[in-house]
C-alpha atoms as one frame of an Amber mdcrd trajectory, in Angstrom:
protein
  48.926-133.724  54.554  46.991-131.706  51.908  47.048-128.578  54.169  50.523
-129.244  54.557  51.571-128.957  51.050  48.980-126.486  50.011  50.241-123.915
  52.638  53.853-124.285  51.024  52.107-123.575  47.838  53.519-126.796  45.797
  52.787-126.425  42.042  51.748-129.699  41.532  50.530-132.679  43.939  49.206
-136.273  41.953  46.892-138.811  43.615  47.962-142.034  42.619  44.904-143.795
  43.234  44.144-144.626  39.208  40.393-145.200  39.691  39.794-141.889  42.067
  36.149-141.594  41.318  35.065-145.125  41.267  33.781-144.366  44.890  32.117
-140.579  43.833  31.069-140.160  47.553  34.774-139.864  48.459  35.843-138.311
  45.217  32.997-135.422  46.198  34.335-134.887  49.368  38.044-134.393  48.521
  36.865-132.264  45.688  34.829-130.364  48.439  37.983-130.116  50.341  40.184
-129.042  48.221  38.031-126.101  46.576  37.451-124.251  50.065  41.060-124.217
  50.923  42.385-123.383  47.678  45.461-121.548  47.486  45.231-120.468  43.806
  48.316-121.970  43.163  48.567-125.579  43.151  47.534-127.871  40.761  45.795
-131.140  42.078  45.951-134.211  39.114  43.223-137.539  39.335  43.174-140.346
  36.909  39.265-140.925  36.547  37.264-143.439  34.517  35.712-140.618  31.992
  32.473-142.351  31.488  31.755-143.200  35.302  31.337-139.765  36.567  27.718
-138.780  37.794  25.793-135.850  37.370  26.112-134.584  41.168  30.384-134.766
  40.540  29.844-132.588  37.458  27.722-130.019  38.908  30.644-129.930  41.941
  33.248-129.342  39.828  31.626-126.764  38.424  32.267-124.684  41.220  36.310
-125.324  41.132  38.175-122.538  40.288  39.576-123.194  36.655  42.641-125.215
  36.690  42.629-126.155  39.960  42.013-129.937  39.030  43.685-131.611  36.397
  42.108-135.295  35.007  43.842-137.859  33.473  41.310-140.263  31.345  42.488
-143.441  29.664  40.370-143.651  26.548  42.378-145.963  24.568  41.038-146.775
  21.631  36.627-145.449  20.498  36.478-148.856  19.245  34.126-151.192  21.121
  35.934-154.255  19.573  39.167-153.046  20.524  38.534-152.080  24.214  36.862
-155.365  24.593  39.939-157.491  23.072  41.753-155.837  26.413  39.015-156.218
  28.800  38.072-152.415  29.093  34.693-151.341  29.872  34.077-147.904  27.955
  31.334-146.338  26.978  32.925-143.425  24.839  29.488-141.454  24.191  29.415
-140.992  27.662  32.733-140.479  28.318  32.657-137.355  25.394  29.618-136.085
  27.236  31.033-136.024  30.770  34.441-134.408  29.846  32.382-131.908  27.943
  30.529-130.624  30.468  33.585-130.291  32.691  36.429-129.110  30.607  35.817
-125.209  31.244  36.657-125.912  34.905  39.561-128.624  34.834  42.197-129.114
  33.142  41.842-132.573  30.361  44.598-134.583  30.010  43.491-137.917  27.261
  45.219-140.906  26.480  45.216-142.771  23.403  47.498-145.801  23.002  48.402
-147.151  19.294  48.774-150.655  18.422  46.017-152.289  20.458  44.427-155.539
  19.046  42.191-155.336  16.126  42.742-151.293  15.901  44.070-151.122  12.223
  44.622-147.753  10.822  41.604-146.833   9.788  40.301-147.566  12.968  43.053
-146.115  14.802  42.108-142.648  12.362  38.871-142.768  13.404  39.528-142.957
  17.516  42.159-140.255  17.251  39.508-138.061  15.169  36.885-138.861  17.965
  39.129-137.767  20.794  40.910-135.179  19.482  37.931-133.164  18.656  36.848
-133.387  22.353  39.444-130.648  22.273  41.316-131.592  25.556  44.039-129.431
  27.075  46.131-132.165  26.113  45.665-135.578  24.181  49.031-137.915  24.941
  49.739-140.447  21.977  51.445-143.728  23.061  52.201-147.076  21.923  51.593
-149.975  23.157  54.690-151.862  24.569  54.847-155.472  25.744  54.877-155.879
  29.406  55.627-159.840  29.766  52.954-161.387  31.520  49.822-159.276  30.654
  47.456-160.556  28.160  49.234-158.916  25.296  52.176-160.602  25.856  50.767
-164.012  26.478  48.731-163.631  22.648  51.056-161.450  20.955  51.904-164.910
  18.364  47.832-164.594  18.251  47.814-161.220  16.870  51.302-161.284  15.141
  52.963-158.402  17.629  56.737-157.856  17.111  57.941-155.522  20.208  61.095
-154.135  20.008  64.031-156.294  21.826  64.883-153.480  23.820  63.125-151.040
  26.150  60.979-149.924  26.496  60.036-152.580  23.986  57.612-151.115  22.062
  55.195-152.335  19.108  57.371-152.404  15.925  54.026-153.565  13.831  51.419
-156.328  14.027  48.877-157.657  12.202  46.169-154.610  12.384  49.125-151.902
  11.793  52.633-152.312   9.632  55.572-150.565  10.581  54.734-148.076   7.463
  51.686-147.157   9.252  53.076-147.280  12.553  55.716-144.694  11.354  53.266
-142.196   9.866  51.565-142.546  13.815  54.757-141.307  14.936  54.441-138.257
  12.347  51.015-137.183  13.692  52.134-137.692  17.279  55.372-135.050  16.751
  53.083-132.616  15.209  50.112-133.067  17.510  53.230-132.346  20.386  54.804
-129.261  18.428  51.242-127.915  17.872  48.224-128.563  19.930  50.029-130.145
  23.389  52.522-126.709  23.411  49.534-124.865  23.566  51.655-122.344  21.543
  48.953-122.134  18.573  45.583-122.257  20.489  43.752-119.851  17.815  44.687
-121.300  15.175  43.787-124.531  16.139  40.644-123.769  16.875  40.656-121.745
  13.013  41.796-125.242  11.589  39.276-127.366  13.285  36.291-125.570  14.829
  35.910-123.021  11.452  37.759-124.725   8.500  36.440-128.343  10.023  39.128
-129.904   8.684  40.096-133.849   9.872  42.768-133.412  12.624  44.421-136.418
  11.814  45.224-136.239   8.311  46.423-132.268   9.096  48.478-133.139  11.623
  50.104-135.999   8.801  50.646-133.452   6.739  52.240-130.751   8.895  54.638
-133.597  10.345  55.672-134.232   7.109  56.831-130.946   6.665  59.507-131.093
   8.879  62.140-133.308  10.900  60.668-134.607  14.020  63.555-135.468  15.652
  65.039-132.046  15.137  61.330-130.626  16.597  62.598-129.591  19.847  65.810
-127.702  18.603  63.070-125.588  16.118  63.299-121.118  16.210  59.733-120.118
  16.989  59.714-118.268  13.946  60.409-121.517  12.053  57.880-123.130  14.043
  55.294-120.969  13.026  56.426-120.327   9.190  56.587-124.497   8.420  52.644
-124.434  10.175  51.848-122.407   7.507  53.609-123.694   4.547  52.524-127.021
   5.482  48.530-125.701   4.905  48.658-123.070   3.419  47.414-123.776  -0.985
  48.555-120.676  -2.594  48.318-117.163  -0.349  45.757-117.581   2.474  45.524
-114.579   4.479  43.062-115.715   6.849  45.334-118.774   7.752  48.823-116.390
   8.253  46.660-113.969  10.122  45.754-116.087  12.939  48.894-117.851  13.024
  50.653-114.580  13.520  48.020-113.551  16.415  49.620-116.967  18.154  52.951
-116.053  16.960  53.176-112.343  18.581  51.224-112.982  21.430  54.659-113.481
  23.634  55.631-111.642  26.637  58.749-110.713  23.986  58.507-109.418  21.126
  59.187-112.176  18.215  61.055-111.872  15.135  58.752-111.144  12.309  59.222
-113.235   8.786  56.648-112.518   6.744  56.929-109.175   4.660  54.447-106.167
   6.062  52.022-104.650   4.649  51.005-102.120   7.110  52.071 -98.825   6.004
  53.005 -95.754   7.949  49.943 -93.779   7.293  47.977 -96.539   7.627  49.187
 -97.652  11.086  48.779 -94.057  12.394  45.043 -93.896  11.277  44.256 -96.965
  12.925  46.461 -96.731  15.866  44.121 -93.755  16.749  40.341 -95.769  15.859
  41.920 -97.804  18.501  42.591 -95.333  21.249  39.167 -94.372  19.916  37.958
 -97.958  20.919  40.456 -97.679  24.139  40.944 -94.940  25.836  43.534 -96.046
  28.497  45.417 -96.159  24.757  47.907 -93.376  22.990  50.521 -93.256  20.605
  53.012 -93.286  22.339  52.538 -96.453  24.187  51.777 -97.711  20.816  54.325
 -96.421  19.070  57.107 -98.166  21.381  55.187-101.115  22.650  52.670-101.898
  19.894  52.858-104.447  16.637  49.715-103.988  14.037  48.950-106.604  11.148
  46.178-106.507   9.126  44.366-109.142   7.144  42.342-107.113   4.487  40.000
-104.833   7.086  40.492-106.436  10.491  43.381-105.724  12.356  45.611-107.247
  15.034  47.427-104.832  17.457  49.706-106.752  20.451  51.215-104.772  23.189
  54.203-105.688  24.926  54.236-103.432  27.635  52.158-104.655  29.310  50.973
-107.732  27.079  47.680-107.330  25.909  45.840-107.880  22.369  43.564-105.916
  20.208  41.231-106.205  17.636  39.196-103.892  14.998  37.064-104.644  12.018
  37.386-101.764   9.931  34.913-103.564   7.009  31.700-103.444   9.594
């Protein structure tokens, strides 16, 4: 049946088995299986237990070709009070560990699920904070919602839970989180979408939180509240990128703009610029030709017609739309 679908080249095929590497035997061999007849196309998605995975699995998947495999791990909540309260076993030390020695091959997909018992906010700040800087490809925000006959259900008087009266009803506050709090969730989780799950800004969030260290959830607060999130989805790209970096930027920054504009431009079509340039003419043709310099498969006429240049003080950005391809020169070394 794999052959089957792999020879029609489907896109995407899920196992549905939610604990796929309890047994790591069996996990290895479909793993085995599916890397020596790999089509290069389709995408093959697991839920795993993060923290369960051994040391021979990792060094296997190692060997994938990148993207090939795509994980789904439940982390929850990184306190051990919490995941105890709904009889999860999770050791989140490991779990880090494992998915960082495995996310250059596979595709991360993390869950974390707001509203759990005992998880107030500053607890719930800390677990995003945790996970997020794992740097998945993805990291889903949920929240919890009342499914009657679980455990939640049966002690939500316990823990003061008021779940919406309609589906899919979902936590409206308890006694760990108030609806104020619960709301400003929401905020983080439209920005975290718009911004890090779009994969539209990938160098600037690594700018934001690998160089500048700054805490992800408070910045992703503060971008959400800097514009509608219901009206998210219906956002220009150019207005997408411009409220990023009013949201952070405290006066001028040129080093935040100038990344944000190497996500911006780095389309297969050219965008629509909205900042002012500062690139003049004589400047662009001196370093158009330091980069044919650099480049040789480079001239000006290909950069002329295809090429955008920006500049943050010495270093320069050059994109190519024909065909895409980015450049870059520091003119200060």
């Amino acid at each position: 049946e794999i052959l089957f679908v792999m020879e029609r080249k489907a896109p995407t095929v899920k196992f549905l088995d939610r604990t796929f590497n309890v047994d790591q035997n069996k996990m290895r061999e479909i793993i085995r299986f599916l890397r020596d007849h790999d089509n290069n196309i389709t995408v093959f998605q697991f839920e795993i237990v993060g923290d369960l995975l051994e040391e021979e699995t990792i060094e296997l998947l190692q060997t994938v070709r990148r993207g090939q495999l795509r994980f789904e791990i439940g982390v929850q909540s990184t306190n051990p009070t919490v995941t105890r309260a709904v009889r999860r076993i999770q050791n989140f030390e490991k779990l880090r560990e494992n998915v960082l020695k495995i996310k250059d091959r596979t595709i991360i997909h993390l869950d974390l699920i707001a509203g759990l018992p005992h998880e107030d906010k500053e607890s719930f700040i800390r677990t995003f904070n945790e996970t997020f800087l794992i740097f998945p490809d993805e990291l889903q925000l949920g929240f919890l919602k009342e499914l009657q006959g679980t455990d939640i259900s049966l002690t939500k008087t316990r823990h003061g839970y008021r779940f919406s009266e309609k589906p899919p009803y979902e936590i409206e506050f308890n006694s760990y989180l108030s609806q104020d709090d619960l709301e400003e969730i929401r905020i983080v989780e439209g920005a975290l979408n718009k911004y890090y799950n779009s994969g539209a800004f990938p160098k600037t969030m690594e700018f934001l939180f690998q160089t500048r260290k700054l805490d992800p959830y408070r910045t992703f607060l503060k971008i959400g509240r800097n514009f509608d999130i219901k009206k998210a989805k219906g956002m220009q790209p150019d207005t997408v990128a411009l409220k990023l970096y009013e949201s952070l930027a405290e006066g001028e920054d040129e080093d935040l703009l100038f990344v944000i504009k190497q996500d911006y431009l780095f389309k297969p079509l050219k965008p629509k610029v909205w900042w002012d340039r500062t690139v003049t003419r004589e400047e662009r043709k001196e370093v158009y030709l330091k980069f044919i310099k650099m480049h040789p498969e480079l001239n000006l006429e290909i950069l002329y017609r295809y090429a955008h240049l920006e500049r943050a003080g010495k270093r320069y950005f050059l994109v190519i739309y024909k065909p895409l391809a980015a450049y870059f020169l520091d003119d200060s070394v």
